[in-house]
mmCIF file with all atom_site columns, C-alpha atoms in Angstrom:
data_model
loop_
_atom_site.group_PDB
_atom_site.id
_atom_site.type_symbol
_atom_site.label_atom_id
_atom_site.label_alt_id
_atom_site.label_comp_id
_atom_site.label_asym_id
_atom_site.label_entity_id
_atom_site.label_seq_id
_atom_site.pdbx_PDB_ins_code
_atom_site.Cartn_x
_atom_site.Cartn_y
_atom_site.Cartn_z
_atom_site.occupancy
_atom_site.B_iso_or_equiv
_atom_site.pdbx_formal_charge
_atom_site.auth_seq_id
_atom_site.auth_comp_id
_atom_site.auth_asym_id
_atom_site.auth_atom_id
_atom_site.pdbx_PDB_model_num
ATOM 1   C CA . UNK A 1 1   ? 173.305 30.140  -125.676 1.00 78.00 ? 1   UNK A CA 1
ATOM 2   C CA . UNK A 1 2   ? 173.274 27.340  -128.129 1.00 80.00 ? 2   UNK A CA 1
ATOM 3   C CA . UNK A 1 3   ? 176.724 28.163  -129.058 1.00 82.00 ? 3   UNK A CA 1
ATOM 4   C CA . UNK A 1 4   ? 177.765 28.136  -125.453 1.00 80.00 ? 4   UNK A CA 1
ATOM 5   C CA . UNK A 1 5   ? 176.213 24.711  -124.965 1.00 81.00 ? 5   UNK A CA 1
ATOM 6   C CA . UNK A 1 6   ? 177.955 23.383  -128.078 1.00 79.00 ? 6   UNK A CA 1
ATOM 7   C CA . UNK A 1 7   ? 181.250 24.818  -126.890 1.00 82.00 ? 7   UNK A CA 1
ATOM 8   C CA . UNK A 1 8   ? 180.777 23.317  -123.428 1.00 86.00 ? 8   UNK A CA 1
ATOM 9   C CA . UNK A 1 9   ? 179.866 19.968  -125.027 1.00 84.00 ? 9   UNK A CA 1
ATOM 10  C CA . UNK A 1 10  ? 182.949 20.096  -127.282 1.00 86.00 ? 10  UNK A CA 1
ATOM 11  C CA . UNK A 1 11  ? 185.112 21.070  -124.296 1.00 85.00 ? 11  UNK A CA 1
ATOM 12  C CA . UNK A 1 12  ? 183.756 18.133  -122.301 1.00 88.00 ? 12  UNK A CA 1
ATOM 13  C CA . UNK A 1 13  ? 184.448 15.790  -125.254 1.00 83.00 ? 13  UNK A CA 1
ATOM 14  C CA . UNK A 1 14  ? 187.984 17.123  -125.563 1.00 81.00 ? 14  UNK A CA 1
ATOM 15  C CA . UNK A 1 15  ? 188.604 16.653  -121.830 1.00 79.00 ? 15  UNK A CA 1
ATOM 16  C CA . UNK A 1 16  ? 187.109 13.119  -121.903 1.00 73.00 ? 16  UNK A CA 1
ATOM 17  C CA . UNK A 1 17  ? 189.182 12.237  -125.001 1.00 69.00 ? 17  UNK A CA 1
ATOM 18  C CA . UNK A 1 18  ? 192.334 13.626  -123.352 1.00 69.00 ? 18  UNK A CA 1
ATOM 19  C CA . UNK A 1 19  ? 191.675 11.683  -120.147 1.00 65.00 ? 19  UNK A CA 1
ATOM 20  C CA . UNK A 1 20  ? 190.915 8.473   -122.045 1.00 59.00 ? 20  UNK A CA 1
ATOM 21  C CA . UNK A 1 21  ? 193.981 8.786   -124.239 1.00 60.00 ? 21  UNK A CA 1
ATOM 22  C CA . UNK A 1 22  ? 196.383 9.633   -121.381 1.00 61.00 ? 22  UNK A CA 1
ATOM 23  C CA . UNK A 1 23  ? 195.217 7.454   -118.469 1.00 62.00 ? 23  UNK A CA 1
ATOM 24  C CA . UNK A 1 24  ? 196.330 3.733   -118.536 1.00 60.00 ? 24  UNK A CA 1
ATOM 25  C CA . UNK A 1 25  ? 193.077 1.896   -118.553 1.00 67.00 ? 25  UNK A CA 1
ATOM 26  C CA . UNK A 1 26  ? 193.646 -1.292  -120.606 1.00 69.00 ? 26  UNK A CA 1
ATOM 27  C CA . UNK A 1 27  ? 195.935 -4.288  -119.677 1.00 74.00 ? 27  UNK A CA 1
ATOM 28  C CA . UNK A 1 28  ? 197.888 -5.670  -122.640 1.00 71.00 ? 28  UNK A CA 1
ATOM 29  C CA . UNK A 1 29  ? 199.979 -8.893  -122.727 1.00 79.00 ? 29  UNK A CA 1
ATOM 30  C CA . UNK A 1 30  ? 203.265 -8.865  -124.672 1.00 81.00 ? 30  UNK A CA 1
ATOM 31  C CA . UNK A 1 31  ? 206.404 -11.026 -124.792 1.00 86.00 ? 31  UNK A CA 1
ATOM 32  C CA . UNK A 1 32  ? 209.922 -9.841  -124.056 1.00 89.00 ? 32  UNK A CA 1
ATOM 33  C CA . UNK A 1 33  ? 213.343 -11.507 -124.428 1.00 90.00 ? 33  UNK A CA 1
ATOM 34  C CA . UNK A 1 34  ? 214.949 -11.814 -120.999 1.00 90.00 ? 34  UNK A CA 1
ATOM 35  C CA . UNK A 1 35  ? 218.620 -12.843 -120.576 1.00 91.00 ? 35  UNK A CA 1
ATOM 36  C CA . UNK A 1 36  ? 219.599 -15.620 -118.169 1.00 90.00 ? 36  UNK A CA 1
ATOM 37  C CA . UNK A 1 37  ? 222.925 -17.254 -117.357 1.00 92.00 ? 37  UNK A CA 1
ATOM 38  C CA . UNK A 1 38  ? 223.457 -20.998 -117.362 1.00 91.00 ? 38  UNK A CA 1
ATOM 39  C CA . UNK A 1 39  ? 226.446 -23.316 -117.024 1.00 92.00 ? 39  UNK A CA 1
ATOM 40  C CA . UNK A 1 40  ? 227.253 -25.565 -119.982 1.00 92.00 ? 40  UNK A CA 1
ATOM 41  C CA . UNK A 1 41  ? 229.550 -28.577 -119.878 1.00 93.00 ? 41  UNK A CA 1
ATOM 42  C CA . UNK A 1 42  ? 231.909 -29.245 -122.767 1.00 91.00 ? 42  UNK A CA 1
ATOM 43  C CA . UNK A 1 43  ? 234.731 -31.741 -123.192 1.00 93.00 ? 43  UNK A CA 1
ATOM 44  C CA . UNK A 1 44  ? 238.384 -31.164 -124.019 1.00 93.00 ? 44  UNK A CA 1
ATOM 45  C CA . UNK A 1 45  ? 240.717 -33.917 -125.192 1.00 93.00 ? 45  UNK A CA 1
ATOM 46  C CA . UNK A 1 46  ? 243.869 -34.030 -123.080 1.00 93.00 ? 46  UNK A CA 1
ATOM 47  C CA . UNK A 1 47  ? 246.797 -36.159 -124.180 1.00 93.00 ? 47  UNK A CA 1
ATOM 48  C CA . UNK A 1 48  ? 249.646 -37.325 -122.012 1.00 92.00 ? 48  UNK A CA 1
ATOM 49  C CA . UNK A 1 49  ? 252.821 -39.192 -122.828 1.00 93.00 ? 49  UNK A CA 1
ATOM 50  C CA . UNK A 1 50  ? 254.517 -41.467 -120.344 1.00 94.00 ? 50  UNK A CA 1
ATOM 51  C CA . UNK A 1 51  ? 257.390 -43.905 -120.342 1.00 94.00 ? 51  UNK A CA 1
ATOM 52  C CA . UNK A 1 52  ? 256.297 -47.494 -119.688 1.00 95.00 ? 52  UNK A CA 1
ATOM 53  C CA . UNK A 1 53  ? 258.600 -50.504 -119.349 1.00 96.00 ? 53  UNK A CA 1
ATOM 54  C CA . UNK A 1 54  ? 258.549 -53.193 -122.014 1.00 96.00 ? 54  UNK A CA 1
ATOM 55  C CA . UNK A 1 55  ? 256.815 -56.433 -121.076 1.00 96.00 ? 55  UNK A CA 1
ATOM 56  C CA . UNK A 1 56  ? 258.976 -59.503 -120.619 1.00 97.00 ? 56  UNK A CA 1
ATOM 57  C CA . UNK A 1 57  ? 258.922 -62.940 -119.035 1.00 97.00 ? 57  UNK A CA 1
ATOM 58  C CA . UNK A 1 58  ? 261.656 -64.881 -117.233 1.00 97.00 ? 58  UNK A CA 1
ATOM 59  C CA . UNK A 1 59  ? 261.666 -68.402 -118.665 1.00 96.00 ? 59  UNK A CA 1
ATOM 60  C CA . UNK A 1 60  ? 264.398 -70.047 -116.580 1.00 96.00 ? 60  UNK A CA 1
ATOM 61  C CA . UNK A 1 61  ? 267.385 -69.449 -114.274 1.00 96.00 ? 61  UNK A CA 1
ATOM 62  C CA . UNK A 1 62  ? 270.364 -71.719 -113.679 1.00 95.00 ? 62  UNK A CA 1
ATOM 63  C CA . UNK A 1 63  ? 273.858 -71.961 -112.246 1.00 94.00 ? 63  UNK A CA 1
ATOM 64  C CA . UNK A 1 64  ? 276.619 -73.894 -114.014 1.00 92.00 ? 64  UNK A CA 1
ATOM 65  C CA . UNK A 1 65  ? 279.578 -74.618 -111.746 1.00 87.00 ? 65  UNK A CA 1
ATOM 66  C CA . UNK A 1 66  ? 282.501 -75.821 -113.845 1.00 81.00 ? 66  UNK A CA 1
ATOM 67  C CA . UNK A 1 67  ? 284.525 -78.351 -111.850 1.00 79.00 ? 67  UNK A CA 1
ATOM 68  C CA . UNK A 1 68  ? 287.380 -78.518 -114.381 1.00 80.00 ? 68  UNK A CA 1
ATOM 69  C CA . UNK A 1 69  ? 288.014 -74.806 -113.724 1.00 80.00 ? 69  UNK A CA 1
ATOM 70  C CA . UNK A 1 70  ? 287.303 -72.754 -110.658 1.00 83.00 ? 70  UNK A CA 1
ATOM 71  C CA . UNK A 1 71  ? 284.364 -70.635 -112.074 1.00 88.00 ? 71  UNK A CA 1
ATOM 72  C CA . UNK A 1 72  ? 280.571 -70.469 -112.393 1.00 92.00 ? 72  UNK A CA 1
ATOM 73  C CA . UNK A 1 73  ? 278.103 -69.176 -114.934 1.00 94.00 ? 73  UNK A CA 1
ATOM 74  C CA . UNK A 1 74  ? 274.761 -67.697 -113.827 1.00 95.00 ? 74  UNK A CA 1
ATOM 75  C CA . UNK A 1 75  ? 272.113 -67.594 -116.528 1.00 97.00 ? 75  UNK A CA 1
ATOM 76  C CA . UNK A 1 76  ? 268.669 -65.973 -116.812 1.00 97.00 ? 76  UNK A CA 1
ATOM 77  C CA . UNK A 1 77  ? 266.572 -66.911 -119.844 1.00 97.00 ? 77  UNK A CA 1
ATOM 78  C CA . UNK A 1 78  ? 264.494 -63.896 -120.834 1.00 96.00 ? 78  UNK A CA 1
ATOM 79  C CA . UNK A 1 79  ? 261.717 -63.444 -123.413 1.00 97.00 ? 79  UNK A CA 1
ATOM 80  C CA . UNK A 1 80  ? 260.557 -60.072 -124.753 1.00 97.00 ? 80  UNK A CA 1
ATOM 81  C CA . UNK A 1 81  ? 256.728 -60.253 -124.843 1.00 96.00 ? 81  UNK A CA 1
ATOM 82  C CA . UNK A 1 82  ? 256.250 -56.646 -125.931 1.00 95.00 ? 82  UNK A CA 1
ATOM 83  C CA . UNK A 1 83  ? 255.785 -55.121 -129.394 1.00 93.00 ? 83  UNK A CA 1
ATOM 84  C CA . UNK A 1 84  ? 258.966 -53.020 -129.127 1.00 94.00 ? 84  UNK A CA 1
ATOM 85  C CA . UNK A 1 85  ? 262.591 -54.044 -128.853 1.00 95.00 ? 85  UNK A CA 1
ATOM 86  C CA . UNK A 1 86  ? 265.370 -52.784 -126.634 1.00 96.00 ? 86  UNK A CA 1
ATOM 87  C CA . UNK A 1 87  ? 268.256 -53.493 -124.265 1.00 97.00 ? 87  UNK A CA 1
ATOM 88  C CA . UNK A 1 88  ? 267.338 -55.280 -121.036 1.00 97.00 ? 88  UNK A CA 1
ATOM 89  C CA . UNK A 1 89  ? 269.701 -54.817 -118.074 1.00 97.00 ? 89  UNK A CA 1
ATOM 90  C CA . UNK A 1 90  ? 270.031 -57.771 -115.707 1.00 97.00 ? 90  UNK A CA 1
ATOM 91  C CA . UNK A 1 91  ? 271.844 -57.330 -112.404 1.00 97.00 ? 91  UNK A CA 1
ATOM 92  C CA . UNK A 1 92  ? 273.067 -60.583 -110.845 1.00 97.00 ? 92  UNK A CA 1
ATOM 93  C CA . UNK A 1 93  ? 273.560 -60.684 -107.057 1.00 96.00 ? 93  UNK A CA 1
ATOM 94  C CA . UNK A 1 94  ? 275.550 -63.877 -106.520 1.00 94.00 ? 94  UNK A CA 1
ATOM 95  C CA . UNK A 1 95  ? 276.538 -65.575 -103.270 1.00 93.00 ? 95  UNK A CA 1
ATOM 96  C CA . UNK A 1 96  ? 279.640 -67.777 -103.414 1.00 90.00 ? 96  UNK A CA 1
ATOM 97  C CA . UNK A 1 97  ? 279.828 -71.165 -101.762 1.00 86.00 ? 97  UNK A CA 1
ATOM 98  C CA . UNK A 1 98  ? 281.604 -71.207 -98.430  1.00 79.00 ? 98  UNK A CA 1
ATOM 99  C CA . UNK A 1 99  ? 284.680 -73.417 -98.176  1.00 77.00 ? 99  UNK A CA 1
ATOM 100 C CA . UNK A 1 100 ? 286.826 -74.586 -95.282  1.00 74.00 ? 100 UNK A CA 1
ATOM 101 C CA . UNK A 1 101 ? 289.239 -71.747 -95.897  1.00 76.00 ? 101 UNK A CA 1
ATOM 102 C CA . UNK A 1 102 ? 286.936 -68.878 -96.986  1.00 76.00 ? 102 UNK A CA 1
ATOM 103 C CA . UNK A 1 103 ? 283.447 -67.745 -96.036  1.00 86.00 ? 103 UNK A CA 1
ATOM 104 C CA . UNK A 1 104 ? 280.799 -66.997 -98.639  1.00 86.00 ? 104 UNK A CA 1
ATOM 105 C CA . UNK A 1 105 ? 280.762 -63.536 -100.155 1.00 89.00 ? 105 UNK A CA 1
ATOM 106 C CA . UNK A 1 106 ? 278.374 -61.514 -102.281 1.00 92.00 ? 106 UNK A CA 1
ATOM 107 C CA . UNK A 1 107 ? 279.306 -60.567 -105.834 1.00 93.00 ? 107 UNK A CA 1
ATOM 108 C CA . UNK A 1 108 ? 277.295 -58.257 -108.089 1.00 95.00 ? 108 UNK A CA 1
ATOM 109 C CA . UNK A 1 109 ? 277.626 -58.209 -111.866 1.00 95.00 ? 109 UNK A CA 1
ATOM 110 C CA . UNK A 1 110 ? 275.453 -56.797 -114.633 1.00 96.00 ? 110 UNK A CA 1
ATOM 111 C CA . UNK A 1 111 ? 274.803 -57.708 -118.248 1.00 96.00 ? 111 UNK A CA 1
ATOM 112 C CA . UNK A 1 112 ? 272.773 -56.154 -121.057 1.00 96.00 ? 112 UNK A CA 1
ATOM 113 C CA . UNK A 1 113 ? 270.910 -58.042 -123.744 1.00 96.00 ? 113 UNK A CA 1
ATOM 114 C CA . UNK A 1 114 ? 269.098 -56.693 -126.808 1.00 97.00 ? 114 UNK A CA 1
ATOM 115 C CA . UNK A 1 115 ? 265.788 -58.468 -127.423 1.00 96.00 ? 115 UNK A CA 1
ATOM 116 C CA . UNK A 1 116 ? 263.548 -58.039 -130.429 1.00 96.00 ? 116 UNK A CA 1
ATOM 117 C CA . UNK A 1 117 ? 259.787 -58.492 -129.954 1.00 96.00 ? 117 UNK A CA 1
ATOM 118 C CA . UNK A 1 118 ? 258.906 -62.128 -129.257 1.00 95.00 ? 118 UNK A CA 1
ATOM 119 C CA . UNK A 1 119 ? 262.573 -63.219 -129.030 1.00 96.00 ? 119 UNK A CA 1
ATOM 120 C CA . UNK A 1 120 ? 264.140 -65.209 -126.206 1.00 96.00 ? 120 UNK A CA 1
ATOM 121 C CA . UNK A 1 121 ? 267.798 -65.151 -125.143 1.00 96.00 ? 121 UNK A CA 1
ATOM 122 C CA . UNK A 1 122 ? 270.037 -66.506 -122.379 1.00 96.00 ? 122 UNK A CA 1
ATOM 123 C CA . UNK A 1 123 ? 271.806 -63.773 -120.431 1.00 96.00 ? 123 UNK A CA 1
ATOM 124 C CA . UNK A 1 124 ? 274.907 -65.131 -118.715 1.00 95.00 ? 124 UNK A CA 1
ATOM 125 C CA . UNK A 1 125 ? 277.605 -63.736 -116.425 1.00 96.00 ? 125 UNK A CA 1
ATOM 126 C CA . UNK A 1 126 ? 280.731 -65.662 -115.377 1.00 93.00 ? 126 UNK A CA 1
ATOM 127 C CA . UNK A 1 127 ? 282.399 -65.470 -111.999 1.00 92.00 ? 127 UNK A CA 1
ATOM 128 C CA . UNK A 1 128 ? 286.017 -66.678 -111.798 1.00 90.00 ? 128 UNK A CA 1
ATOM 129 C CA . UNK A 1 129 ? 287.746 -67.935 -108.657 1.00 84.00 ? 129 UNK A CA 1
ATOM 130 C CA . UNK A 1 130 ? 284.717 -69.275 -106.713 1.00 85.00 ? 130 UNK A CA 1
ATOM 131 C CA . UNK A 1 131 ? 281.715 -71.462 -107.178 1.00 88.00 ? 131 UNK A CA 1
ATOM 132 C CA . UNK A 1 132 ? 278.289 -69.784 -106.924 1.00 91.00 ? 132 UNK A CA 1
ATOM 133 C CA . UNK A 1 133 ? 275.864 -71.247 -104.386 1.00 90.00 ? 133 UNK A CA 1
ATOM 134 C CA . UNK A 1 134 ? 272.808 -69.143 -105.338 1.00 92.00 ? 134 UNK A CA 1
ATOM 135 C CA . UNK A 1 135 ? 271.902 -65.862 -106.921 1.00 95.00 ? 135 UNK A CA 1
ATOM 136 C CA . UNK A 1 136 ? 269.117 -63.350 -107.261 1.00 96.00 ? 136 UNK A CA 1
ATOM 137 C CA . UNK A 1 137 ? 268.605 -60.960 -110.119 1.00 96.00 ? 137 UNK A CA 1
ATOM 138 C CA . UNK A 1 138 ? 266.813 -57.762 -110.974 1.00 97.00 ? 138 UNK A CA 1
ATOM 139 C CA . UNK A 1 139 ? 265.795 -56.788 -114.473 1.00 97.00 ? 139 UNK A CA 1
ATOM 140 C CA . UNK A 1 140 ? 265.554 -53.238 -115.747 1.00 96.00 ? 140 UNK A CA 1
ATOM 141 C CA . UNK A 1 141 ? 263.628 -53.343 -119.017 1.00 97.00 ? 141 UNK A CA 1
ATOM 142 C CA . UNK A 1 142 ? 263.853 -50.626 -121.643 1.00 97.00 ? 142 UNK A CA 1
ATOM 143 C CA . UNK A 1 143 ? 260.958 -48.197 -121.887 1.00 95.00 ? 143 UNK A CA 1
ATOM 144 C CA . UNK A 1 144 ? 258.746 -46.922 -124.652 1.00 93.00 ? 144 UNK A CA 1
ATOM 145 C CA . UNK A 1 145 ? 256.591 -43.831 -124.921 1.00 93.00 ? 145 UNK A CA 1
ATOM 146 C CA . UNK A 1 146 ? 252.855 -44.372 -124.691 1.00 92.00 ? 146 UNK A CA 1
ATOM 147 C CA . UNK A 1 147 ? 250.493 -41.548 -125.551 1.00 92.00 ? 147 UNK A CA 1
ATOM 148 C CA . UNK A 1 148 ? 247.025 -41.676 -124.039 1.00 91.00 ? 148 UNK A CA 1
ATOM 149 C CA . UNK A 1 149 ? 244.132 -39.317 -124.451 1.00 93.00 ? 149 UNK A CA 1
ATOM 150 C CA . UNK A 1 150 ? 241.059 -38.740 -122.365 1.00 92.00 ? 150 UNK A CA 1
ATOM 151 C CA . UNK A 1 151 ? 238.025 -36.493 -122.413 1.00 94.00 ? 151 UNK A CA 1
ATOM 152 C CA . UNK A 1 152 ? 238.053 -33.967 -119.576 1.00 93.00 ? 152 UNK A CA 1
ATOM 153 C CA . UNK A 1 153 ? 234.824 -32.130 -118.717 1.00 94.00 ? 153 UNK A CA 1
ATOM 154 C CA . UNK A 1 154 ? 235.025 -28.338 -118.443 1.00 93.00 ? 154 UNK A CA 1
ATOM 155 C CA . UNK A 1 155 ? 232.290 -25.769 -117.781 1.00 93.00 ? 155 UNK A CA 1
ATOM 156 C CA . UNK A 1 156 ? 231.587 -22.259 -118.995 1.00 93.00 ? 156 UNK A CA 1
ATOM 157 C CA . UNK A 1 157 ? 229.005 -19.597 -118.252 1.00 93.00 ? 157 UNK A CA 1
ATOM 158 C CA . UNK A 1 158 ? 226.664 -18.898 -121.176 1.00 92.00 ? 158 UNK A CA 1
ATOM 159 C CA . UNK A 1 159 ? 224.040 -16.152 -121.529 1.00 91.00 ? 159 UNK A CA 1
ATOM 160 C CA . UNK A 1 160 ? 220.840 -17.296 -123.251 1.00 90.00 ? 160 UNK A CA 1
ATOM 161 C CA . UNK A 1 161 ? 217.536 -15.544 -123.878 1.00 91.00 ? 161 UNK A CA 1
ATOM 162 C CA . UNK A 1 162 ? 213.998 -16.719 -123.291 1.00 90.00 ? 162 UNK A CA 1
ATOM 163 C CA . UNK A 1 163 ? 210.639 -15.194 -124.101 1.00 91.00 ? 163 UNK A CA 1
ATOM 164 C CA . UNK A 1 164 ? 208.636 -14.107 -121.048 1.00 89.00 ? 164 UNK A CA 1
ATOM 165 C CA . UNK A 1 165 ? 204.972 -13.033 -121.147 1.00 87.00 ? 165 UNK A CA 1
ATOM 166 C CA . UNK A 1 166 ? 204.431 -9.680  -119.441 1.00 85.00 ? 166 UNK A CA 1
ATOM 167 C CA . UNK A 1 167 ? 201.480 -7.352  -119.024 1.00 82.00 ? 167 UNK A CA 1
ATOM 168 C CA . UNK A 1 168 ? 201.286 -3.585  -118.983 1.00 79.00 ? 168 UNK A CA 1
ATOM 169 C CA . UNK A 1 169 ? 198.549 -0.972  -118.793 1.00 76.00 ? 169 UNK A CA 1
ATOM 170 C CA . UNK A 1 170 ? 198.109 1.157   -121.903 1.00 69.00 ? 170 UNK A CA 1
ATOM 171 C CA . UNK A 1 171 ? 195.793 3.950   -122.808 1.00 68.00 ? 171 UNK A CA 1
ATOM 172 C CA . UNK A 1 172 ? 192.889 3.378   -125.149 1.00 62.00 ? 172 UNK A CA 1
ATOM 173 C CA . UNK A 1 173 ? 194.611 5.546   -127.719 1.00 62.00 ? 173 UNK A CA 1
ATOM 174 C CA . UNK A 1 174 ? 197.749 3.320   -127.665 1.00 68.00 ? 174 UNK A CA 1
ATOM 175 C CA . UNK A 1 175 ? 195.580 0.206   -127.728 1.00 62.00 ? 175 UNK A CA 1
ATOM 176 C CA . UNK A 1 176 ? 193.572 1.394   -130.731 1.00 62.00 ? 176 UNK A CA 1
ATOM 177 C CA . UNK A 1 177 ? 196.607 2.544   -132.679 1.00 65.00 ? 177 UNK A CA 1
ATOM 178 C CA . UNK A 1 178 ? 198.756 -0.559  -132.156 1.00 64.00 ? 178 UNK A CA 1
#
């Protein structure tokens, strides 16, 4: 009988130990790396090249009618205020003086002038056979390449990780052995 009681007691202990080691009875806190996605901004340098006209200034304009010959000179005084040199094209739109025998007419002529940086020159065209009453002009300056750069924002998706505190239920056996 004693043996039977000891065996029953041992069996009860084994059952209790098995239940305690298998059933989750204890809450344990642990940390885990969890991925998350975020958007990051970064900057890219973009360069662009464009043609820009040279800077210049018109200093003076004048008409010289020569009375000893039947002709006129139209002059534009031009200064290159840029750092580069080049050929400037000047188009003269001249209107002749009306006379008793002929009405006024429009005459167009063009001239080119090379100007170094900071230099000033007279650009002149001559019209033979009439006197010029007035004129207008248009200037086409040479161009130069200008390269500019700028920072352009771009975005990209990035996966990062952060530590998150979590809890789980463990058995006493796992708790004691960890």
